[in-house]
PDB file of C-alpha atoms in Angstrom:
ATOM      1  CA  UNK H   1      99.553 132.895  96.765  1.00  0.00           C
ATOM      2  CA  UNK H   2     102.888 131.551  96.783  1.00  0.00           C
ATOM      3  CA  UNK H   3     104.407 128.219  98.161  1.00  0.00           C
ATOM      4  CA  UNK H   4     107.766 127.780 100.199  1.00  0.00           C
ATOM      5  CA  UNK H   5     109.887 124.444 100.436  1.00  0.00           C
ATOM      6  CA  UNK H   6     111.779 124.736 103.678  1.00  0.00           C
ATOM      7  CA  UNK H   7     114.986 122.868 105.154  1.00  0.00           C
ATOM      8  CA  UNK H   8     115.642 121.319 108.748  1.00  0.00           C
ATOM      9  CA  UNK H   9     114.801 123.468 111.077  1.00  0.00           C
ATOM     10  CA  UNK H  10     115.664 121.263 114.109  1.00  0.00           C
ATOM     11  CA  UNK H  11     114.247 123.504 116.877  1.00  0.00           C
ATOM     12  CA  UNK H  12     115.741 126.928 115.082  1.00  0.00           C
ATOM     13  CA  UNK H  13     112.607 129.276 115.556  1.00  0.00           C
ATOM     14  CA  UNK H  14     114.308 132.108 115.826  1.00  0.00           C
ATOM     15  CA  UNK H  15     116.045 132.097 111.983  1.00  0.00           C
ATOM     16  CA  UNK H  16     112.890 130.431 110.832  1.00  0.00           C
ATOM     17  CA  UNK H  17     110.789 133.366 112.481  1.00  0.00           C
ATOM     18  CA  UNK H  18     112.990 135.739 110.504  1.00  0.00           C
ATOM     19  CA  UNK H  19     113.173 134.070 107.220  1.00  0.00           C
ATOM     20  CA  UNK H  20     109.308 133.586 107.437  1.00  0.00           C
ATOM     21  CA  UNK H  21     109.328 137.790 107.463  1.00  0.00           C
ATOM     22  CA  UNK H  22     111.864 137.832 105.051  1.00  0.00           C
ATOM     23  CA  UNK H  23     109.450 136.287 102.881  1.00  0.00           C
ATOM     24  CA  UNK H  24     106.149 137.702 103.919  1.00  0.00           C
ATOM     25  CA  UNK H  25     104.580 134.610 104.676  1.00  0.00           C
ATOM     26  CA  UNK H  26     100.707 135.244 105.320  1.00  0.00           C
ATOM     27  CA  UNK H  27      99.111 131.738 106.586  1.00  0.00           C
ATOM     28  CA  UNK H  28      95.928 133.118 104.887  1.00  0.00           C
ATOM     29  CA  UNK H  29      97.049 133.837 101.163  1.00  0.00           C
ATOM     30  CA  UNK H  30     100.999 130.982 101.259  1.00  0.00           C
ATOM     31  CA  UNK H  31     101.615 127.447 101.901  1.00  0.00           C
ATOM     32  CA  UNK H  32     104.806 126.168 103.292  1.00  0.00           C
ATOM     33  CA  UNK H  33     105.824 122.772 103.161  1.00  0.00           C
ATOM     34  CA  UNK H  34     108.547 121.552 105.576  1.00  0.00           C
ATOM     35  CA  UNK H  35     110.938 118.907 104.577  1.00  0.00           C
ATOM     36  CA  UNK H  36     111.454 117.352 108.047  1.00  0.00           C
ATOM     37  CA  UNK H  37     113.597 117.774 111.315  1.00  0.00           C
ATOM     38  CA  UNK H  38     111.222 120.122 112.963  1.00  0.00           C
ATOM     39  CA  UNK H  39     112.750 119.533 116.308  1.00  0.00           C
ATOM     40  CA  UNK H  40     116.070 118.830 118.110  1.00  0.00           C
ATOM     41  CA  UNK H  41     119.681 119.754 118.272  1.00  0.00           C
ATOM     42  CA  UNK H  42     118.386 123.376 118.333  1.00  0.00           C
ATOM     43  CA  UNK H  43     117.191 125.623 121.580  1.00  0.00           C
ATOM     44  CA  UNK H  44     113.396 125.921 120.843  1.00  0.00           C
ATOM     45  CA  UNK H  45     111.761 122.841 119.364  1.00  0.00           C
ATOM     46  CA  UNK H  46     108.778 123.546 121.544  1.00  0.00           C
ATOM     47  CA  UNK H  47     108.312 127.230 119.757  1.00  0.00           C
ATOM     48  CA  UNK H  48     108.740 125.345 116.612  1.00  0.00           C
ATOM     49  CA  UNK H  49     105.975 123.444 116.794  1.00  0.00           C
ATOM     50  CA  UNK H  50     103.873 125.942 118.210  1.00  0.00           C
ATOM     51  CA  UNK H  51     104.203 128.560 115.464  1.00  0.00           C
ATOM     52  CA  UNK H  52     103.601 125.721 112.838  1.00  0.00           C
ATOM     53  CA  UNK H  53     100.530 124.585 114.896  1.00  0.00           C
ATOM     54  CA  UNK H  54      99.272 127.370 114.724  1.00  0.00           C
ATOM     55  CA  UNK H  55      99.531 128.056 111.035  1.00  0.00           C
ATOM     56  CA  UNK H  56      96.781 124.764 110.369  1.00  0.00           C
ATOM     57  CA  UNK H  57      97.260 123.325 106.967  1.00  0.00           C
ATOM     58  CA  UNK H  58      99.148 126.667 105.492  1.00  0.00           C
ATOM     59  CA  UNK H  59     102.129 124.603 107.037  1.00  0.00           C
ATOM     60  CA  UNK H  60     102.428 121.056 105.476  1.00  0.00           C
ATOM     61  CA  UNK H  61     105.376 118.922 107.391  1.00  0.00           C
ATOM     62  CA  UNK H  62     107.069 115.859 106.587  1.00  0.00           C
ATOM     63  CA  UNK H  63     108.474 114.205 109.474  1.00  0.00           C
ATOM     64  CA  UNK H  64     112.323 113.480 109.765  1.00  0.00           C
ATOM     65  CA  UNK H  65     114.497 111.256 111.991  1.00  0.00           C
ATOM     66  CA  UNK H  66     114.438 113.746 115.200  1.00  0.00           C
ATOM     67  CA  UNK H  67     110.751 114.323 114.609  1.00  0.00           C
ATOM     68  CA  UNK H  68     110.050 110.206 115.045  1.00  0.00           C
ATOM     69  CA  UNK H  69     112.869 110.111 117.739  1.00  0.00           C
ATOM     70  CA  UNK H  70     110.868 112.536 120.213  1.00  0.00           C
ATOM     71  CA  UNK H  71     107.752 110.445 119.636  1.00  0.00           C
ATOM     72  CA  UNK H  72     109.988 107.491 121.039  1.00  0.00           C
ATOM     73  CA  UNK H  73     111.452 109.022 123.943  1.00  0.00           C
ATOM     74  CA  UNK H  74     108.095 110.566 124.470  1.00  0.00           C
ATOM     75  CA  UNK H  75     106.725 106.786 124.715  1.00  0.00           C
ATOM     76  CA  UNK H  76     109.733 105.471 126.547  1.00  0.00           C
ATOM     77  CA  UNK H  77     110.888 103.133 123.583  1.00  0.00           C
ATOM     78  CA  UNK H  78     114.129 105.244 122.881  1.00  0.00           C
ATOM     79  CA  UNK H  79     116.586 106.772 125.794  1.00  0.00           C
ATOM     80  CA  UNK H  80     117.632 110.412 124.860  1.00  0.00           C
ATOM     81  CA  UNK H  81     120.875 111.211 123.059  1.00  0.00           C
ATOM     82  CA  UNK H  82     123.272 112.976 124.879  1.00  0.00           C
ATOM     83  CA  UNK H  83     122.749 115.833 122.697  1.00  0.00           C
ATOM     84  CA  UNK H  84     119.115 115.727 122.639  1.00  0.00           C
ATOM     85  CA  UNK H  85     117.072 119.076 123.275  1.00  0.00           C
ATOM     86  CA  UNK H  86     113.551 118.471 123.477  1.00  0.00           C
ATOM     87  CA  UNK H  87     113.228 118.974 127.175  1.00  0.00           C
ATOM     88  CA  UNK H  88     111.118 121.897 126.323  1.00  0.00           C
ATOM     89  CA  UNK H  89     108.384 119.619 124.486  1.00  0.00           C
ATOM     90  CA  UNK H  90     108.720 116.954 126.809  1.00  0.00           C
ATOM     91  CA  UNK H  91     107.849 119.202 129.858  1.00  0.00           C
ATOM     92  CA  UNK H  92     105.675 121.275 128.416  1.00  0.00           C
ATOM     93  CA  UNK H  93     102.119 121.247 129.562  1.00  0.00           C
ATOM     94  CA  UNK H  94     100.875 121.137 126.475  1.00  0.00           C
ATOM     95  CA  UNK H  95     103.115 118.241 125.566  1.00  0.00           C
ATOM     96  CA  UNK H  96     100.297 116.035 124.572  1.00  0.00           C
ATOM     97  CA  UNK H  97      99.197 118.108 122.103  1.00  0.00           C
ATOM     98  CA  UNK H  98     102.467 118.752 120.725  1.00  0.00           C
ATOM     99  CA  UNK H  99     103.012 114.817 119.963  1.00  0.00           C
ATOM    100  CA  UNK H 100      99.505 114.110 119.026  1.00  0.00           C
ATOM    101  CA  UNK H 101      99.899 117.168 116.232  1.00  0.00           C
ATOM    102  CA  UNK H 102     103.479 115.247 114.976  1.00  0.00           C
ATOM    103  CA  UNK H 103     101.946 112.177 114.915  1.00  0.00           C
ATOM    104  CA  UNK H 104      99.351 112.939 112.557  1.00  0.00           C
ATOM    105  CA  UNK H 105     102.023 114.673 110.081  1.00  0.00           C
ATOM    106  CA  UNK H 106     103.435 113.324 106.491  1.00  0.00           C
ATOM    107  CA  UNK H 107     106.326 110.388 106.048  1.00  0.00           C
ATOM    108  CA  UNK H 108     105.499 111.774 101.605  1.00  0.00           C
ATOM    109  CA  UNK H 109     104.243 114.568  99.910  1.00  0.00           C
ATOM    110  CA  UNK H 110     103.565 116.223  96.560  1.00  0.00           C
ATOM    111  CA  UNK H 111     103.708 119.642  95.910  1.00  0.00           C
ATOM    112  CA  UNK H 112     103.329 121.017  92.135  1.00  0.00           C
ATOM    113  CA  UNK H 113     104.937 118.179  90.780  1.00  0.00           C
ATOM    114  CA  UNK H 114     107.805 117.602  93.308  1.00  0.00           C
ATOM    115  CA  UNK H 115     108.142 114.827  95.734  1.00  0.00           C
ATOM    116  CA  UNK H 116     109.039 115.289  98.975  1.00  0.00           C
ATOM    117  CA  UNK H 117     110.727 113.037 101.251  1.00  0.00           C
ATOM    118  CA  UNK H 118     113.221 114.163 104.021  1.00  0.00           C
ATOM    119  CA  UNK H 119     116.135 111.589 103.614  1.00  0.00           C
ATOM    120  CA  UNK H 120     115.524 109.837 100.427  1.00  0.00           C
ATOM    121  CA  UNK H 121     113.909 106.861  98.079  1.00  0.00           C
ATOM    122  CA  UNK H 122     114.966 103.546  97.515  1.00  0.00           C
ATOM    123  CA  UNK H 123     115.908 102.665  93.474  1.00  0.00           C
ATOM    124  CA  UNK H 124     113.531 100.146  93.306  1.00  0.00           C
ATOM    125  CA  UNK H 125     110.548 102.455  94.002  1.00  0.00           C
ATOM    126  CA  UNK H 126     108.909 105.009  91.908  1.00  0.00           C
ATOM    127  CA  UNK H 127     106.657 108.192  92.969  1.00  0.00           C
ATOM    128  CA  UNK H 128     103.806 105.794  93.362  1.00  0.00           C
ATOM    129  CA  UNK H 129     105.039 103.260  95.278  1.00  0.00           C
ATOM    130  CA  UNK H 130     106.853 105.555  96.971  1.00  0.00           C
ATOM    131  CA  UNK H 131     103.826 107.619  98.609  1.00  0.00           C
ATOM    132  CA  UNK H 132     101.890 104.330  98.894  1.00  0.00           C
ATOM    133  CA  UNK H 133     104.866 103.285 101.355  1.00  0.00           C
ATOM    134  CA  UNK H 134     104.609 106.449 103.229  1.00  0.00           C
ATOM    135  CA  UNK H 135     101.028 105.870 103.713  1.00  0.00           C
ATOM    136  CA  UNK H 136     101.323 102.467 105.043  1.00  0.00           C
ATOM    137  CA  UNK H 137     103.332 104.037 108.055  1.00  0.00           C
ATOM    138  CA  UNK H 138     101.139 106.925 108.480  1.00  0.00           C
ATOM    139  CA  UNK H 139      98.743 105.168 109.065  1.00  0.00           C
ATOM    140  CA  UNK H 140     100.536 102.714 112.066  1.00  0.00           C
ATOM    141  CA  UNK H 141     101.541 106.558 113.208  1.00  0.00           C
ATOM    142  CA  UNK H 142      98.404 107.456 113.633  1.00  0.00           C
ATOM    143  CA  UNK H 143      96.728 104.693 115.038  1.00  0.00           C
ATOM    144  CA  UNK H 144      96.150 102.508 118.071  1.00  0.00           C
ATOM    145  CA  UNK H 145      99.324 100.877 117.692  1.00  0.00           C
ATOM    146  CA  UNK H 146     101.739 103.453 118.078  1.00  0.00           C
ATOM    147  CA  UNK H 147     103.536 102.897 120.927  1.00  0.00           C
ATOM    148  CA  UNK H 148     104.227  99.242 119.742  1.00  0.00           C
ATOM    149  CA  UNK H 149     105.554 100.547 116.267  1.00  0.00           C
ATOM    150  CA  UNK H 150     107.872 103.049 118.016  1.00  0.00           C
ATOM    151  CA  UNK H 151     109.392 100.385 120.008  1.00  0.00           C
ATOM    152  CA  UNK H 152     110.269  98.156 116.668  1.00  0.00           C
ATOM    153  CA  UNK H 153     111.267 101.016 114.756  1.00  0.00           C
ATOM    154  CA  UNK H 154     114.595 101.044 115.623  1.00  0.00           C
ATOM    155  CA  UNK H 155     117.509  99.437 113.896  1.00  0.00           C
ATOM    156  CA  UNK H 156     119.736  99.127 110.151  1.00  0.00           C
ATOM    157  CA  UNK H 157     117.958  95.513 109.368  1.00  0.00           C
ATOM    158  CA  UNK H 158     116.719  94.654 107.221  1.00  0.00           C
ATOM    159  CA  UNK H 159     118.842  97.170 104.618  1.00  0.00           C
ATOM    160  CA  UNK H 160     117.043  96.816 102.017  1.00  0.00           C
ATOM    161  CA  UNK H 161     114.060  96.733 100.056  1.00  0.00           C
ATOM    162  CA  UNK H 162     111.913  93.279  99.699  1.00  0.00           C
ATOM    163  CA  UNK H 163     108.447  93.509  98.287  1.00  0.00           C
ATOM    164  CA  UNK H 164     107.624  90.473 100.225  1.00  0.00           C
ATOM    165  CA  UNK H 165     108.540  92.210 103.919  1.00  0.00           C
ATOM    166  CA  UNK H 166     106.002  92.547 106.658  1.00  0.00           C
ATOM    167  CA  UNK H 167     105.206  93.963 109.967  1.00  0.00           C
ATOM    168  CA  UNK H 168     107.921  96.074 111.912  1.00  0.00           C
ATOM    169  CA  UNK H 169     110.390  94.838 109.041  1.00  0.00           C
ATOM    170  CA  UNK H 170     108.812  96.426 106.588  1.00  0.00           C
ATOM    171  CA  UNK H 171     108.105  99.549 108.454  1.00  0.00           C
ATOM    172  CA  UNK H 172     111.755  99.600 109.366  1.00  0.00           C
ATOM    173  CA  UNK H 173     113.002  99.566 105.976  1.00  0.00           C
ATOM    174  CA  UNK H 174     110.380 102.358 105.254  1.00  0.00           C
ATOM    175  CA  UNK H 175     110.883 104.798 108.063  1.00  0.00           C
ATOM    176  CA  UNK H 176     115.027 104.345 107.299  1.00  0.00           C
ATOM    177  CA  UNK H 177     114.788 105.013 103.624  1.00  0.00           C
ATOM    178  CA  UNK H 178     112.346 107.574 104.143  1.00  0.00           C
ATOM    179  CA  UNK H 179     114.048 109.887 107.047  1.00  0.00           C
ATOM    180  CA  UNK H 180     118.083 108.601 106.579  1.00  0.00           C
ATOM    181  CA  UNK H 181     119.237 107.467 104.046  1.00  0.00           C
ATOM    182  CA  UNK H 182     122.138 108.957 101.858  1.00  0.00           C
ATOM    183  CA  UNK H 183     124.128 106.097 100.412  1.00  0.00           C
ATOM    184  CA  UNK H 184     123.447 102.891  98.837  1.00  0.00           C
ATOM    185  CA  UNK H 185     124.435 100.371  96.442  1.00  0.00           C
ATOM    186  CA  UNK H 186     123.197 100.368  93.294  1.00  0.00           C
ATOM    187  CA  UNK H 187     121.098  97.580  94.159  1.00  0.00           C
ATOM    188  CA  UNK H 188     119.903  99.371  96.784  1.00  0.00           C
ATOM    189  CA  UNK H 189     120.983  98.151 100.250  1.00  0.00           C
ATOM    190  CA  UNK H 190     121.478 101.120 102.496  1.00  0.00           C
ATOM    191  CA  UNK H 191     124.343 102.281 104.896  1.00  0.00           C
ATOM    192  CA  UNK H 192     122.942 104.264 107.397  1.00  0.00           C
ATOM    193  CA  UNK H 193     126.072 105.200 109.005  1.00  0.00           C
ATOM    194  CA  UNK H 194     128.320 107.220 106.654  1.00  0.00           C
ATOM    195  CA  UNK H 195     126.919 110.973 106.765  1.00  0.00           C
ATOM    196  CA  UNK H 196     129.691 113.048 105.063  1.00  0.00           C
ATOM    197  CA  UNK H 197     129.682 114.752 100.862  1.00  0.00           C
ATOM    198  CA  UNK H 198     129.678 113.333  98.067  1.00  0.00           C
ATOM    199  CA  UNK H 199     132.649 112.792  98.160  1.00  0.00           C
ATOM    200  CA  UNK H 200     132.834 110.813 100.979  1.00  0.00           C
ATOM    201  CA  UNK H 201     130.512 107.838  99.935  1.00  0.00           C
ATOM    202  CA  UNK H 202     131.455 104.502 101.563  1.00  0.00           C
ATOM    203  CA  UNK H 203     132.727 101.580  99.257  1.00  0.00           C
ATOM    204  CA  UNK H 204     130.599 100.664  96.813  1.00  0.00           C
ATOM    205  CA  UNK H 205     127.945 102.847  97.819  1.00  0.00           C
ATOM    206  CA  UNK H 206     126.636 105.894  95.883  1.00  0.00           C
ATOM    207  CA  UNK H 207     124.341 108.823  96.762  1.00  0.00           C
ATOM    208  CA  UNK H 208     121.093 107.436  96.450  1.00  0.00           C
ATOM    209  CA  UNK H 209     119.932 110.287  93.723  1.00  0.00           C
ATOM    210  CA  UNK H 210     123.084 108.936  91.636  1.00  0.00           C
ATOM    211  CA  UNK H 211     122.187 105.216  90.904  1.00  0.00           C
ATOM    212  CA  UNK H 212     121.903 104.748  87.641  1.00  0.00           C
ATOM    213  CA  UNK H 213     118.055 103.419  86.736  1.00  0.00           C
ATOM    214  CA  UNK H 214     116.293 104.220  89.900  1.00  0.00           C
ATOM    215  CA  UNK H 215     112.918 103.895  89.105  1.00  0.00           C
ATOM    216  CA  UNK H 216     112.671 107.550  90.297  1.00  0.00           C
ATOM    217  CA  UNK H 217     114.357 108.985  87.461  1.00  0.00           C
ATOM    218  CA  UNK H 218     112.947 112.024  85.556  1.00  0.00           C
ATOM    219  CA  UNK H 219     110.675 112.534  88.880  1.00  0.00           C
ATOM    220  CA  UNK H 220     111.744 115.846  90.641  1.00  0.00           C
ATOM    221  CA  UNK H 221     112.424 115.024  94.422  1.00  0.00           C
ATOM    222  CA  UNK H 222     113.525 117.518  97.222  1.00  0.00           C
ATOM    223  CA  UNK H 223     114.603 116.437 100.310  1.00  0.00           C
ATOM    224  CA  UNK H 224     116.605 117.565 103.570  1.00  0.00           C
ATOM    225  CA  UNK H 225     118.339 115.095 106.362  1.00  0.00           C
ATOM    226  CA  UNK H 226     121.905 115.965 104.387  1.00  0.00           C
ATOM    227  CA  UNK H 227     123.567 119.441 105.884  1.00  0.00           C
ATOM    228  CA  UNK H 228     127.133 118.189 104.349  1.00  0.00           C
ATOM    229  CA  UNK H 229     125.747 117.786 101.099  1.00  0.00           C
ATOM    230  CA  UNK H 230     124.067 121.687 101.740  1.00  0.00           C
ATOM    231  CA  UNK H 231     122.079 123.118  98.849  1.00  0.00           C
ATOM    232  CA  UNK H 232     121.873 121.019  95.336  1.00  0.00           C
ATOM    233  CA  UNK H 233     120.098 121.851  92.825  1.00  0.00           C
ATOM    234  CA  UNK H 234     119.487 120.231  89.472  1.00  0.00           C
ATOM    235  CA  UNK H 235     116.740 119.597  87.339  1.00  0.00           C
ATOM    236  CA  UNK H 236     115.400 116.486  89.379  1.00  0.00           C
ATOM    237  CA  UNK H 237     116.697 117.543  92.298  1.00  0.00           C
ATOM    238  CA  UNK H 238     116.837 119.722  95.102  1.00  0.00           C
ATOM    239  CA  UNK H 239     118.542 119.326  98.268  1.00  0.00           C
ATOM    240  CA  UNK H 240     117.799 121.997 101.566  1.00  0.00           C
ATOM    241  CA  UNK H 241     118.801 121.301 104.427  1.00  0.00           C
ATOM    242  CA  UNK H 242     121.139 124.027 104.791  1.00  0.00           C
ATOM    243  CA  UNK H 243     123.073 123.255 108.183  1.00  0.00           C
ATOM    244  CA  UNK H 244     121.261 125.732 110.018  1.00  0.00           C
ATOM    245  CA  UNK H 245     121.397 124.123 113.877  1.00  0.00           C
ATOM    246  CA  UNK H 246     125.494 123.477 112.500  1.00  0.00           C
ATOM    247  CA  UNK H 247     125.848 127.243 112.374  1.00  0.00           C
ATOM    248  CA  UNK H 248     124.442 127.128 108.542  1.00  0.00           C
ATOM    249  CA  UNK H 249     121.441 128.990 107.284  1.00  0.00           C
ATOM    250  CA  UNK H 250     117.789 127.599 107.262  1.00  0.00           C
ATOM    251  CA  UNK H 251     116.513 127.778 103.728  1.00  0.00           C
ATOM    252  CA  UNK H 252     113.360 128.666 101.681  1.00  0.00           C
ATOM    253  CA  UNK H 253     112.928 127.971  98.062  1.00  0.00           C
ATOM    254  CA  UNK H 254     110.311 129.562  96.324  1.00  0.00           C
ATOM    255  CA  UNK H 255     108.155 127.625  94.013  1.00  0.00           C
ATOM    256  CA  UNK H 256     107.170 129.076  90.670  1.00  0.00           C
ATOM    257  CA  UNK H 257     104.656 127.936  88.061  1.00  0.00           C
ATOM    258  CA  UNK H 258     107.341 128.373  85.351  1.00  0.00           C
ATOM    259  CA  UNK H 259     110.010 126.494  87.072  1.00  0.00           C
ATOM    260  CA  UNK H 260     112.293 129.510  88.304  1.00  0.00           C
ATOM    261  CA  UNK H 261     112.266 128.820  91.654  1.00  0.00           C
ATOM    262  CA  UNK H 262     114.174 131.233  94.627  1.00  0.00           C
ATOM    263  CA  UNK H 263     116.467 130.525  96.943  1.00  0.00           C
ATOM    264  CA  UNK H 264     115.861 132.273 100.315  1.00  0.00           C
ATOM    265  CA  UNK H 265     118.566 132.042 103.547  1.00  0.00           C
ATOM    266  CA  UNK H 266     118.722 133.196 106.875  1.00  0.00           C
ATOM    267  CA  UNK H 267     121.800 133.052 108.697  1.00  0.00           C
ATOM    268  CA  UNK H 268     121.206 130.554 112.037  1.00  0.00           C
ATOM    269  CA  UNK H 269     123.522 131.798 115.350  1.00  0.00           C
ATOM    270  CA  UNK H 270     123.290 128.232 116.348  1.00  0.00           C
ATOM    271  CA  UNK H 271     126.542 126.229 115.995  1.00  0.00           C
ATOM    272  CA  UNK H 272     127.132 122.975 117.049  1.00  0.00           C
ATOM    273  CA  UNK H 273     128.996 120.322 115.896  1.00  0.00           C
ATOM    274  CA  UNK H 274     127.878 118.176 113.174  1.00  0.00           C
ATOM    275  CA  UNK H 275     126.025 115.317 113.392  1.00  0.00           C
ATOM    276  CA  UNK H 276     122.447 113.465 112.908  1.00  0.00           C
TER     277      UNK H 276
END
């Protein structure tokens, strides 16, 4: 048995196909969990999420920004990006079953210790809060009230956290923090604009791993949503999404009982230009 954290695929089945070789991944015996950006950007989104259909719960995703975005266009509450490619889901016959699967996948999870988000976590929350939070929206994901959630999801206000929010506010704040953010203040409000390194954090902001006291702190948290920042790894921290629809690799990392984890990469052909 072995377990597999994997970066944003964003409609790459082809590298993921290969790296999933490269590995040996058996459905039966391994468990992959997928940090988010299943779809989008990249040429086969619909393959994606048929080969991780098909794998049942030996594939445990998180969903990202593009995930959430195709369930909007799919309900009419968001117009496609120019650079959208999800015409292959969206046309598909088996469409429907394609969204209802997404729908029903993870905003938070745990995996031998490690939280998993796909863009990040507020400073004011710790793993607790934070998975209670990503419950609260699974849930509106999953229910009745979808299509009215998708069309209030949108927007950068509020930015930030109030324990006192409700309703699509709330859920706003959640969703962003959860599937974009990178930068923040220390106090937490969120831009959710700026998407270059480190080393190009807006005034006054800071990557949201480096505020000092986030209630996170001495959690380990791996996340994707960042291809400029690439592959980080430290102690609390690991970072994978790899750039792989920006010409990049898509990449694996191999969780051990005794903390040595492995880094697996396979090269993507895609390569377009940079963005969310």
């Amino acid at each position: 048995m072995a377990s597999y954290l994997i970066g944003d695929i964003q409609g790459c089945d082809a590298p993921l196909g290969r790296l999933l070789a490269h590995i040996g991944f058996s459905p039966s015996r391994d468990t992959l969990y997928l940090l988010g950006d299943l779809v989008n950007r990249g040429p086969a989104s619909a393959a994606v999420l048929r080969r991780l259909m098909g794998y049942g719960d030996a594939a445990r995703c998180l969903l990202g920004n593009h995930d959430l975005s195709l369930l909007a266009v799919a309900h009419g509450h968001r117009a496609p990006h120019r650079n959208d490619t999800m015409d292959d889901i969206l046309r598909s016959p088996d469409r429907e079953a394609m969204l209802e699967w997404l729908r029903h996948r993870s905003m938070a999870l745990q995996a031998q210790g490690i939280l998993l988000v796909h863009g990040g976590v507020l400073p004011q929350w710790d793993v607790a809060q934070t998975m209670s939070l990503a419950g609260e929206v699974e849930t509106v994901l999953r229910g009745p009230d979808l299509p009215a959630f998708l069309a209030r999801m949108w927007g950068n206000l509020p930015d930030r956290w109030n324990d006192a929010l409700t309703g699509a506010d709330r859920w706003r704040v959640i969703v962003n923090a959860l599937t974009r953010l990178r930068f923040c203040t220390p106090d937490g409000v969120m831009d959710l604009k700026a998407s270059g390194g480190l080393d190009q954090a807006p005034p006054g902001m800071l990557a949201w791993f480096d505020v000092p006291g986030r209630r996170t702190a001495g959690a380990t948290i791996a996340f994707g949503h960042w291809s400029t920042l690439g592959y980080l790894r430290r102690p609390d921290l690991i970072s994978l999404d790899t750039g792989c629809v920006w010409g990049g690799c898509l990449s694996a990392l191999r969780l051990a009982e005794d903390g040595g984890h492995e880094l697996i990469q396979e090269q993507c052909e895609q390569a377009q230009a940079p963005g969310e």
